Coordinates of C-alpha atoms and ligand atoms in Angstrom, one line a residue:
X1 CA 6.2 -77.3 -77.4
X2 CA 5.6 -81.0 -77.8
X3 CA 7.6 -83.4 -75.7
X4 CA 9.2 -86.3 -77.4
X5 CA 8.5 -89.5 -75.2
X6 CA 9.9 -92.0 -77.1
X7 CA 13.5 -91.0 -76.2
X8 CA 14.3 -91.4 -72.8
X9 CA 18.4 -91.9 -72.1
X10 CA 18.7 -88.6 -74.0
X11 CA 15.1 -87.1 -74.7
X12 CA 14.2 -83.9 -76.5
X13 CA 11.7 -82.1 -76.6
X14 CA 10.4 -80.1 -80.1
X15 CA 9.8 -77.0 -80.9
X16 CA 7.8 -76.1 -83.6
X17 CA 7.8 -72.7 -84.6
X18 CA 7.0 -71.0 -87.7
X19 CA 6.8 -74.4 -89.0
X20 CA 10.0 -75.1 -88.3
X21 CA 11.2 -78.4 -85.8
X22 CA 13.8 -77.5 -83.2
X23 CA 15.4 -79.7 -80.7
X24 CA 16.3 -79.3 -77.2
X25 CA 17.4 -81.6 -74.5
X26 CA 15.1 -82.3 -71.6
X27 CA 16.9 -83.0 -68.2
X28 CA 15.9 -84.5 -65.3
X29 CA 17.3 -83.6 -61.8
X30 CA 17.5 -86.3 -59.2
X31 CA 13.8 -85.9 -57.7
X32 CA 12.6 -86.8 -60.9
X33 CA 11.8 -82.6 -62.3
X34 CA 11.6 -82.6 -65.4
X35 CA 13.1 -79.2 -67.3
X36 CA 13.7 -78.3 -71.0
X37 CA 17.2 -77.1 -71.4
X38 CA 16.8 -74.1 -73.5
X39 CA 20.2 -72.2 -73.2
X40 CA 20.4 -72.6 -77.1
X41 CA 16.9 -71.2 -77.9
X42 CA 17.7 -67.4 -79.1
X43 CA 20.3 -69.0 -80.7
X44 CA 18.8 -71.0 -82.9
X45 CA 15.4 -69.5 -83.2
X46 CA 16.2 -65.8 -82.3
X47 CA 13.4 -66.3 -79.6
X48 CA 13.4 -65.9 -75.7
X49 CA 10.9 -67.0 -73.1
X50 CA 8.7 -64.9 -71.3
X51 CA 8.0 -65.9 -67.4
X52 CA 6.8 -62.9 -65.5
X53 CA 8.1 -63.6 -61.7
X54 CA 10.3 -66.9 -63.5
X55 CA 7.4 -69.5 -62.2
X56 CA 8.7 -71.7 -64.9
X57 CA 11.7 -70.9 -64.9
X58 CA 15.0 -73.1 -63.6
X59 CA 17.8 -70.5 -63.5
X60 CA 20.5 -73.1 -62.1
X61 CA 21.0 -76.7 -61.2
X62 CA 21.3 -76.7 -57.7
X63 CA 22.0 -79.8 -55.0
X64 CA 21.1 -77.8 -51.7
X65 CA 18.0 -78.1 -51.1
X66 CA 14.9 -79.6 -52.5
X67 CA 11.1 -78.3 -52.4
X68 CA 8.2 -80.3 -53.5
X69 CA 5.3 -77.8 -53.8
X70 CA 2.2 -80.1 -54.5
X71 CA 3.8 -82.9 -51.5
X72 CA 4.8 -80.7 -49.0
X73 CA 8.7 -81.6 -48.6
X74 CA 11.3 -79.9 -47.7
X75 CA 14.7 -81.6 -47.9
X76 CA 18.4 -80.1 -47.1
X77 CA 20.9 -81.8 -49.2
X78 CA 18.5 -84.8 -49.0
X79 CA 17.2 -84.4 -44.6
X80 CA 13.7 -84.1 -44.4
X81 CA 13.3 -80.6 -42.4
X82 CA 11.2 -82.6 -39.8
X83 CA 14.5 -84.7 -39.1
X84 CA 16.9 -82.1 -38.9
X85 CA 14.6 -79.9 -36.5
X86 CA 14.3 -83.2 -34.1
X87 CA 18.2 -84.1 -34.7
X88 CA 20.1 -81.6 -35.0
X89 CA 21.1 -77.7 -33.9
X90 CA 21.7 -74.2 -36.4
X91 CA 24.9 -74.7 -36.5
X92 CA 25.0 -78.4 -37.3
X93 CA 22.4 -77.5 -40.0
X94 CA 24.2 -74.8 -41.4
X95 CA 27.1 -76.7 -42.1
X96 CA 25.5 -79.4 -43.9
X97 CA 24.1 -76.7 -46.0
X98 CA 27.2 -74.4 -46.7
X99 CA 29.8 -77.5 -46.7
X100 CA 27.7 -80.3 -48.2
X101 CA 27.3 -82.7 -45.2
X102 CA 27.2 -83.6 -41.8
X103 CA 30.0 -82.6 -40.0
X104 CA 31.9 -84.8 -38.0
X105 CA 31.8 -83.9 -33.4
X106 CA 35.8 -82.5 -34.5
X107 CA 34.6 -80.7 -37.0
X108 CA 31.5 -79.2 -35.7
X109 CA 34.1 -78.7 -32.5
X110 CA 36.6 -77.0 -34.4
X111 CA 33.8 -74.7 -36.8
X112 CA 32.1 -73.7 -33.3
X113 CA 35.4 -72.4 -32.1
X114 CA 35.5 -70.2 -35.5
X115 CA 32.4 -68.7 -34.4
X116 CA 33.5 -68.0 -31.0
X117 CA 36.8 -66.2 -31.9
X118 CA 34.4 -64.5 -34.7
X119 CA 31.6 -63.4 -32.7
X120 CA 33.5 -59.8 -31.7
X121 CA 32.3 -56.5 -34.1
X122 CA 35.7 -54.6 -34.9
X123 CA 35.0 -51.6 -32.2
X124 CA 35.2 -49.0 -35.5
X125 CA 32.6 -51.0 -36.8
X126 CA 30.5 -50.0 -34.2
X127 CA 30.4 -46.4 -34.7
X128 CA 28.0 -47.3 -37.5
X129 CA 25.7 -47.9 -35.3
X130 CA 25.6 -44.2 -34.3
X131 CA 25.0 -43.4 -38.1
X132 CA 21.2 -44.5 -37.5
X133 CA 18.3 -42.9 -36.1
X134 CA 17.1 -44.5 -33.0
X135 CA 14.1 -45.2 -34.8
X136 CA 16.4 -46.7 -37.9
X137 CA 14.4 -49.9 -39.2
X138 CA 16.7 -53.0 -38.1
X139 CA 16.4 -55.0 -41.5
X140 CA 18.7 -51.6 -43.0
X141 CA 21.2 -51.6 -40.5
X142 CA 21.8 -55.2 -41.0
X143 CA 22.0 -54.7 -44.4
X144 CA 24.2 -51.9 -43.9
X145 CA 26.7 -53.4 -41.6
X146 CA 27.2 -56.6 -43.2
X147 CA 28.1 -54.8 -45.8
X148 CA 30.7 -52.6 -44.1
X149 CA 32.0 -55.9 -42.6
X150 CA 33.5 -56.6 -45.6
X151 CA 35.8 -53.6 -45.9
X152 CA 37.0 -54.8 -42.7
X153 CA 38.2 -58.4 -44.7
X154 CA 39.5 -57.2 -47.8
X155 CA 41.2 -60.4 -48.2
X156 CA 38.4 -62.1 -48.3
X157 CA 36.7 -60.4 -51.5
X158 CA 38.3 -62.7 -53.8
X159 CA 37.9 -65.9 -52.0
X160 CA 40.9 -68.4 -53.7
X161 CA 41.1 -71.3 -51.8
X162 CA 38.5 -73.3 -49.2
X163 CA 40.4 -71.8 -45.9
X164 CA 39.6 -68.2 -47.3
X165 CA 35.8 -69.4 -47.5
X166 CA 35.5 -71.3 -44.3
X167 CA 37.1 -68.1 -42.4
X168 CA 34.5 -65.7 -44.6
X169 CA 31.5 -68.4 -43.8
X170 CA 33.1 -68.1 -40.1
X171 CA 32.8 -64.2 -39.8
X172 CA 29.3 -63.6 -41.6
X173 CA 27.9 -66.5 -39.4
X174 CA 29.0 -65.4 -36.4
X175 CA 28.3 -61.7 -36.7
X176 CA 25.4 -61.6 -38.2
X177 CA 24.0 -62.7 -34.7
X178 CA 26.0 -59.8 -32.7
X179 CA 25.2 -57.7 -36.0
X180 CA 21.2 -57.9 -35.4
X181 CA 21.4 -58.1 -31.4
X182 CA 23.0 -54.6 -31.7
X183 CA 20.4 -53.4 -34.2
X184 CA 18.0 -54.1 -32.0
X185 CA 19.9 -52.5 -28.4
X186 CA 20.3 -49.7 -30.8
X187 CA 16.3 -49.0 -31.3
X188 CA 16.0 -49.3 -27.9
X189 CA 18.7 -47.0 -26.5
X190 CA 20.2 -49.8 -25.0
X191 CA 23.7 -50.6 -24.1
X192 CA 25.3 -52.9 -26.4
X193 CA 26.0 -56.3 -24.5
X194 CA 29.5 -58.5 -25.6
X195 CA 28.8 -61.6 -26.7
X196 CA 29.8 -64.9 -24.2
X197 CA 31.4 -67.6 -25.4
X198 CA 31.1 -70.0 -23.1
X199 CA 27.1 -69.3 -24.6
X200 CA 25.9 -71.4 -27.8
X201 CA 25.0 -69.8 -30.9
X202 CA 21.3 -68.8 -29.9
X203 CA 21.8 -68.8 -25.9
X204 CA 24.5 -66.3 -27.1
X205 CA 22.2 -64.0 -29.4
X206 CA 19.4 -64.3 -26.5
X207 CA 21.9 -62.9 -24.0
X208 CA 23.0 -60.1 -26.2
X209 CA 18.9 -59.2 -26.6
X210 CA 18.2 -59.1 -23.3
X211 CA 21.1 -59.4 -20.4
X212 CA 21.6 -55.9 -19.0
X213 CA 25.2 -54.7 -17.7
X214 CA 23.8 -55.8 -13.7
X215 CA 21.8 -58.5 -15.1
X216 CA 22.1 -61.6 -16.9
X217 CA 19.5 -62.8 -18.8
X218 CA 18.7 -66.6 -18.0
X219 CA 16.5 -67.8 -20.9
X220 CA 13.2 -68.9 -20.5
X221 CA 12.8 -73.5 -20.7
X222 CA 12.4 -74.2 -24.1
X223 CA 13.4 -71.0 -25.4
X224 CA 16.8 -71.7 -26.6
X225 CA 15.8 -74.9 -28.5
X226 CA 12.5 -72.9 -29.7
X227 CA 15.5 -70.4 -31.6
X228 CA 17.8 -73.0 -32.7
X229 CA 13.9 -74.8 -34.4
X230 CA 13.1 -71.2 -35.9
X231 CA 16.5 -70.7 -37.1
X232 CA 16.4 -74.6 -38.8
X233 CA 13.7 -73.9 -40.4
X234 CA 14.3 -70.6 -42.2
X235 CA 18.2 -72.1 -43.1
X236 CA 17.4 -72.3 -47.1
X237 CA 14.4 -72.9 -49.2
X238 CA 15.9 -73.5 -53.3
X239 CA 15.6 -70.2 -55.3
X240 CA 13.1 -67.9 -53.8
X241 CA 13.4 -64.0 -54.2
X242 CA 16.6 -63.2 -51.9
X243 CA 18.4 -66.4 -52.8
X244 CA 17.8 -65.5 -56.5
X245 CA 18.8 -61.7 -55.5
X246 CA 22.7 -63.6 -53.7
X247 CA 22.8 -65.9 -56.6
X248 CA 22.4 -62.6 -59.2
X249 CA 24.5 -60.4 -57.1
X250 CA 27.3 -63.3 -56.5
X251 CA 27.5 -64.5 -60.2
X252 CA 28.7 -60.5 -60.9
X253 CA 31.6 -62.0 -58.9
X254 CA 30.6 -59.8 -55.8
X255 CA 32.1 -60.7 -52.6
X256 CA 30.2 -62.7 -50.4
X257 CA 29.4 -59.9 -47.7
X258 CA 27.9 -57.7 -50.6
X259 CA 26.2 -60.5 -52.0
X260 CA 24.3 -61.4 -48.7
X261 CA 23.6 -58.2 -47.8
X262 CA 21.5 -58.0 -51.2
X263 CA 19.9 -60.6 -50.1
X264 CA 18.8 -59.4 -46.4
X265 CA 17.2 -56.4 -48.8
X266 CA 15.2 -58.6 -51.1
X267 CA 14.0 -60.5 -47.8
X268 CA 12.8 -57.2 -46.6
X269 CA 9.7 -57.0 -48.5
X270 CA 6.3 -58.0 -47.4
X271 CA 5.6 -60.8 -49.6
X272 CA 8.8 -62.3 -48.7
X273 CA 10.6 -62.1 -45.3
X274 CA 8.5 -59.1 -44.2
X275 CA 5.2 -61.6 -44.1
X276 CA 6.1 -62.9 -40.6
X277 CA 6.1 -59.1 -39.2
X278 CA 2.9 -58.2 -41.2
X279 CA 1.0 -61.5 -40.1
X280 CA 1.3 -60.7 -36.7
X281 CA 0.1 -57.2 -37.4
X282 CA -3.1 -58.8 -38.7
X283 CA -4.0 -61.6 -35.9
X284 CA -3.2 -58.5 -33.5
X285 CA -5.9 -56.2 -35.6
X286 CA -8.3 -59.5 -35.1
X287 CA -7.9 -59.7 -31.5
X288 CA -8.3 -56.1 -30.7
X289 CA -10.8 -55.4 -32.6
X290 CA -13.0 -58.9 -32.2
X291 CA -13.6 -59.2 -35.8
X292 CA -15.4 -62.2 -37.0
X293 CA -13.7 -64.2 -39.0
X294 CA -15.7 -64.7 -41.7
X295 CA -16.3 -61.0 -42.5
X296 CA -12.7 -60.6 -42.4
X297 CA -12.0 -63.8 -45.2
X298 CA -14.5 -62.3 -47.0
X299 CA -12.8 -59.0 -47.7
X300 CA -10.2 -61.2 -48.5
X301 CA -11.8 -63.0 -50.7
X302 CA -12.8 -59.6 -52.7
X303 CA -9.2 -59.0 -52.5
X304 CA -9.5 -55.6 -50.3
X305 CA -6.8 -57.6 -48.1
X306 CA -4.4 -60.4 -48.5
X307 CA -4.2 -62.9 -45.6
X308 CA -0.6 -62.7 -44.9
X309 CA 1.2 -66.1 -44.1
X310 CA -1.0 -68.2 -46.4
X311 CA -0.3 -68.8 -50.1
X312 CA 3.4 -69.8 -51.5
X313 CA 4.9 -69.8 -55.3
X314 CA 5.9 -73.3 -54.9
X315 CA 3.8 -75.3 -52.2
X316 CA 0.0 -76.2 -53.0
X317 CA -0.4 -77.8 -50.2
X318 CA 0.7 -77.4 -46.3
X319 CA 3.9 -75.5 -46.0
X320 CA 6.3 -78.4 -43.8
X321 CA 7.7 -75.3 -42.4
X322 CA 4.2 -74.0 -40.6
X323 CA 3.5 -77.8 -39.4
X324 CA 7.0 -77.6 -37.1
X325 CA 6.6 -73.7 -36.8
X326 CA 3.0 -74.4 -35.4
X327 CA 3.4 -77.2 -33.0
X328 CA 6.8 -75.8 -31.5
X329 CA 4.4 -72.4 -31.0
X330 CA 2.0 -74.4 -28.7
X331 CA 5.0 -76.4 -27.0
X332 CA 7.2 -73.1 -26.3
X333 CA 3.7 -71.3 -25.0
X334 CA 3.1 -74.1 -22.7
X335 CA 6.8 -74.1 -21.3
X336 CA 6.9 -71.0 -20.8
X337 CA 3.4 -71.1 -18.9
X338 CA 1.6 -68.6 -21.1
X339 CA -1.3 -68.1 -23.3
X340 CA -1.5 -66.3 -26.4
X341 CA -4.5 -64.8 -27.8
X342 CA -2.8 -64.4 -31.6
X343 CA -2.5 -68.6 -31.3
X344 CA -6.2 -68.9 -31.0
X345 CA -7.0 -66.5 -33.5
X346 CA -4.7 -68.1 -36.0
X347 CA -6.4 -71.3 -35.6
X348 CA -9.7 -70.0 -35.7
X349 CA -8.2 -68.1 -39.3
X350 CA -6.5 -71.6 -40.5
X351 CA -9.4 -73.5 -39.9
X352 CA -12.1 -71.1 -41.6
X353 CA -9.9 -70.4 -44.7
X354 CA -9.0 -73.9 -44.9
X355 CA -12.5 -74.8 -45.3
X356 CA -13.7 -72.5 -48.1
X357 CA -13.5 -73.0 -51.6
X358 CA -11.7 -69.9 -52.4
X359 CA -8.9 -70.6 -50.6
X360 CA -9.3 -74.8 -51.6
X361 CA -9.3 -73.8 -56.1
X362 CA -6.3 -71.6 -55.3
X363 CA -4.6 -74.1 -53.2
X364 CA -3.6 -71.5 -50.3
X365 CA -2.1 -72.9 -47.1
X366 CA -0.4 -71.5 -44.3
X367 CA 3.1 -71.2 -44.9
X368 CA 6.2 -70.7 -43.0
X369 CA 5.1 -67.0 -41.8
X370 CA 2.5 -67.9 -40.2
X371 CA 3.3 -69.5 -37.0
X372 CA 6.6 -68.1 -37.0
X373 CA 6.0 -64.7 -35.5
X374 CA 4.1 -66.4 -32.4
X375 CA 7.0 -68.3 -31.1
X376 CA 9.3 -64.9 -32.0
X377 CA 7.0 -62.2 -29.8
X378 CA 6.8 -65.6 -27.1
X379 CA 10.7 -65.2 -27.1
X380 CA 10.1 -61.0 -26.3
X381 CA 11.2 -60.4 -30.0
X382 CA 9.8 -57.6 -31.5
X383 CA 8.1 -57.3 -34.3
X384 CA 10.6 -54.8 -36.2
X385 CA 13.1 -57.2 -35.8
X386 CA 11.1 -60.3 -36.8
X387 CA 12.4 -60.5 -41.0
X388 CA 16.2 -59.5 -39.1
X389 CA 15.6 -63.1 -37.4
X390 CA 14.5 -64.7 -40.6
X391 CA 18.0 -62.9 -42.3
X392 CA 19.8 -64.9 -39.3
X393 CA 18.5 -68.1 -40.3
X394 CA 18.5 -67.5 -44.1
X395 CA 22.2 -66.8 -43.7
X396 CA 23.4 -70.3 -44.5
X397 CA 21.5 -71.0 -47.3
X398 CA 22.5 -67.9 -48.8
X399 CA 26.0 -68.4 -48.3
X400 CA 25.9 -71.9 -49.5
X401 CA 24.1 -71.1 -52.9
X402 CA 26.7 -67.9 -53.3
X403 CA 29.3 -70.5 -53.0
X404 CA 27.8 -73.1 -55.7
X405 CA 27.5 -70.1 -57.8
X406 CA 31.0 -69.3 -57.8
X407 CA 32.1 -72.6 -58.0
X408 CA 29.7 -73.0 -61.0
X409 CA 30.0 -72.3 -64.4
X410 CA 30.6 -68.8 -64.5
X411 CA 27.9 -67.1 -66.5
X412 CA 27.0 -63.2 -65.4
X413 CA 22.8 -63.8 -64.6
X414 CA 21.5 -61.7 -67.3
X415 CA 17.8 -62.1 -68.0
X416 CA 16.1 -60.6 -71.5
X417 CA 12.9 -58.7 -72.2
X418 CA 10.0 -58.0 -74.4
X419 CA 10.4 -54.5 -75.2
X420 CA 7.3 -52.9 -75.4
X421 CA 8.3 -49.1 -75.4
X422 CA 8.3 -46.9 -77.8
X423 CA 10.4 -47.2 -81.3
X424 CA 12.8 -44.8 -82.7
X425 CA 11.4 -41.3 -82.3
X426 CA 13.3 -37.9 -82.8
X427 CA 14.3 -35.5 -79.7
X428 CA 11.8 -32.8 -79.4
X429 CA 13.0 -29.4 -77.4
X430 CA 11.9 -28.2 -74.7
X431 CA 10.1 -25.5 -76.2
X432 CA 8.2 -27.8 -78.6
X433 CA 7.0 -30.6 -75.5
X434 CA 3.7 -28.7 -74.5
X435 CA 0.5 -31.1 -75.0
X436 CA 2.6 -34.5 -75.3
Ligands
ACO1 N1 -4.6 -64.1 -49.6 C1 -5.6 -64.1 -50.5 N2 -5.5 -64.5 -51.7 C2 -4.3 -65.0 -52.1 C3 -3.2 -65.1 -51.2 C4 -3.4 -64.6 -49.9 N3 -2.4 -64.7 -49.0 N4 -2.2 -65.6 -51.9 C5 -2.6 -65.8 -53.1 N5 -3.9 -65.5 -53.3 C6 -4.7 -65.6 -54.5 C7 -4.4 -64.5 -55.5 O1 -5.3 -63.4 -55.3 C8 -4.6 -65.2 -56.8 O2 -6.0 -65.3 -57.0 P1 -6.6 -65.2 -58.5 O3 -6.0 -66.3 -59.3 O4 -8.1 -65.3 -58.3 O5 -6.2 -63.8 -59.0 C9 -4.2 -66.6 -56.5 O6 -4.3 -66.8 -55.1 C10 -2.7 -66.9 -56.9 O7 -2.0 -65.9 -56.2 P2 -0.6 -65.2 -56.7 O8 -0.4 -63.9 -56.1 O9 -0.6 -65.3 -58.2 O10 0.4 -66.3 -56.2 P3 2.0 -66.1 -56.2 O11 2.6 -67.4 -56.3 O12 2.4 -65.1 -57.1 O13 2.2 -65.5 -54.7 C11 2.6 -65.2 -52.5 C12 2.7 -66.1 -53.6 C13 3.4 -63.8 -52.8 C14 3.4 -65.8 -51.3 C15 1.2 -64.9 -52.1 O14 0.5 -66.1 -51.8 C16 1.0 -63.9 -51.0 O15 1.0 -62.7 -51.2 N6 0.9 -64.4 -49.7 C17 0.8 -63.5 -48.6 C18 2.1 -63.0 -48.2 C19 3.0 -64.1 -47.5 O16 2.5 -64.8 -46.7 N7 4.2 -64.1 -48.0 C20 5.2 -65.1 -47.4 C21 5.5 -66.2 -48.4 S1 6.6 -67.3 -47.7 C22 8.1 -66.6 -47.8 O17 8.4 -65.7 -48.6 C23 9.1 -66.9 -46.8

């Protein structure tokens, strides 16, 4: 596919194919990518594209958030990351994200309220919670229960007006938080413990962790703003695998509960939310066993292992995300007046791998996992529920792409294939299958 240069208010770009020219408009989105608009290309040509894992492929225009891979930026509707995590608080954040801009103090007032009169499970609801082993992995009961939240709103399925979405918005937001801090009480046998609402969002969650019915739980200095930071930072990141999977699920005109529940499954896996849980796994095998570095990047490097919390789809070069993540790791260490032998280790991992050339061709940096799970275990987090805390964070941005896409022009997502099965055959009985 050649691009034509020469036009540039409208440019094309040319297909030739079969020696035929075809047209198609090139656009360009307000960071300057450039995209070939190809929604006409089947019909015109009675081709499709082939992207395994869509690396080159835009499946919406979107103005929430904006990633550049090879520069290292992150942006929410147009606030560097490192701004937002110095100015401003989760909630603020997740209301620039879901609503578009900066609230005013009366509105952030007034949406903090919503939360508070929000942050209550209905008590039937929590008679799911018995439905689950004790041992019941936290990432499916949040998936679970968000879900069932919904049949506890059935007027808000079909959202029709902006009140229905801000009170939906209100309710996941909110409970997600008392959601996962039950999950968690759950796995541990432990009472469930009310939310406060004279607490802030994370003060809140931290209380429902860890206060016991005959005592409160005072949080740590630096702990609360080391959540709100976490939480900032994991708030939305353009189409990765569980936006994509809300997106998908939300242009089926799914409810907005369904559709983020979707996406706390897609986040599950290890290459995606489940990263931060398995990195910590792996600086934890280092420092019990004392293994040297370099044997361990060189088993790497013959791919026996993948070092978790380094490589991304999108960023070639330092992941913004681990810069914060790292130095609000030290900070919340040193506040807290403790030492942690994974922090070392990570270094002494960074360092090494980003110093050899296999990890220098491919372009393979830390990314957001890999700092993220120190500051979580610093908080007394535990590991299981460390991809539940990125689900917390991830909530806004989730909700606020689910909301462009049904706002959008409605198109089902429907992707095509290569077929590469087998043709037309004839049914054979059962009797006749032996030796196929
Ligand atoms: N360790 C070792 N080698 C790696 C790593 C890694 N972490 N990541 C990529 N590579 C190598 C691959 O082996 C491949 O090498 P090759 O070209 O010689 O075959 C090359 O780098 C490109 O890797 P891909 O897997 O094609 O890159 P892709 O963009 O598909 O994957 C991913 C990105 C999944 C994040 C990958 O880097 C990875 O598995 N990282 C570890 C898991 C992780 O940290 N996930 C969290 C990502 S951030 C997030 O989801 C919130």
């Amino acid at each position: 596919m050649s691009e034509d240069k020469h036009t540039t208010a409208a440019r094309t770009a040319t297909l030739i194919l079969d020696g035929q020219s075809y047209e198609f408009p090139v656009l360009e989105g307000s960071e300057g990518e450039k995209a070939i608009d190809i929604s006409a290309l089947r019909s015109k040509t009675g081709h499709i594209t082939l992207d395994h894992g869509y690396g080159n492929t835009g499946s919406c225009q979107s103005n929430i958030s904006f990633v550049d891979g090879e520069r290292g930026i992150l942006r929410y509707r147009g606030y560097d990351i490192e701004e937002l995590v110095e100015k401003s608080s989760f909630i603020e954040t997740a209301m620039l994200l879901i609503f578009g801009r900066l609230p005013t103090a009366t509105e952030l007032d007034g949406f903090r309220n919503m939360l508070r009169e929000q942050e209550l499970l209905h008590e039937d609801l929590l008679h799911h919670f018995d439905g689950f082993p004790s041992s019941g992995e936290p990432m499916a009961i949040l998936s679970a229960v968000i879900n069932s939240l919904g049949s506890y709103h059935p007027d808000l399925y079909n959202i029709t007006n902006q009140d229905e979405f801000t009170r939906a918005v209100a309710k996941v937001i909110s409970k997600v938080r008392t959601i996962a801090a039950f999950a968690y009480r759950k796995s541990q046998g432990l009472p469930f413990i009310y939310p406060n609402p004279n607490k802030n969002y994370c003060a809140n969650f931290l209380h429902m962790m860890f206060s016991v019915p005959y005592r409160l739980y005072e949080p740590p200095l630096g702990a609360v703003r080391a959540l709100s930071l976490f939480l900032i930072v994991h708030a939305d990141h353009e189409q990765n695998c569980s936006c994509s999977t809300v997106r998908m699920v939300g242009s089926s005109e799914a409810n907005l509960f369904a559709s983020v529940s979707a996406g706390v499954c897609a986040l599950w896996g290890r290459l995606h939310g489940g990263a931060n849980a398995a990195v910590v796994q792996q600086l934890q095998h280092l420092v019990d066993n004392k293994v040297n570095i370099k044997d361990y990047l060189e088993k790497v490097k013959k791919r026996e292992l993948r070092l978790m919390g380094f490589g991304h789809r999108v960023y070639k070069n330092f992941d913004p995300r681990a810069r914060v993540l790292k130095e609000a790791a030290h900070n919340l260490l040193q506040n807290m007046g403790q030492d942690d032998p994974l922090i070392h280790v990570a270094q002494e991992l960074e360092d090494a791998a980003l110093n050899d050339d296999f990890f220098q061709e491919r372009k393979l940096y830390p990314n957001v996992d890999f700092y993220s799970g120190i500051i979580l275990r610093t908080l007394g987090i535990p590991v299981q529920m460390f991809p539940v805390m990125f689900a917390i964070g991830r909530m806004p941005g989730w909700i606020a792409h689910w909301y462009e896409e049904f706002q959008g022009p409605a198109k089902i997502h429907r992707p095509r294939q290569v077929y590469t099965g087998p043709t037309r055959r004839p049914y054979v009985h059962i009797e006749d299958r032996a030796g196929q």
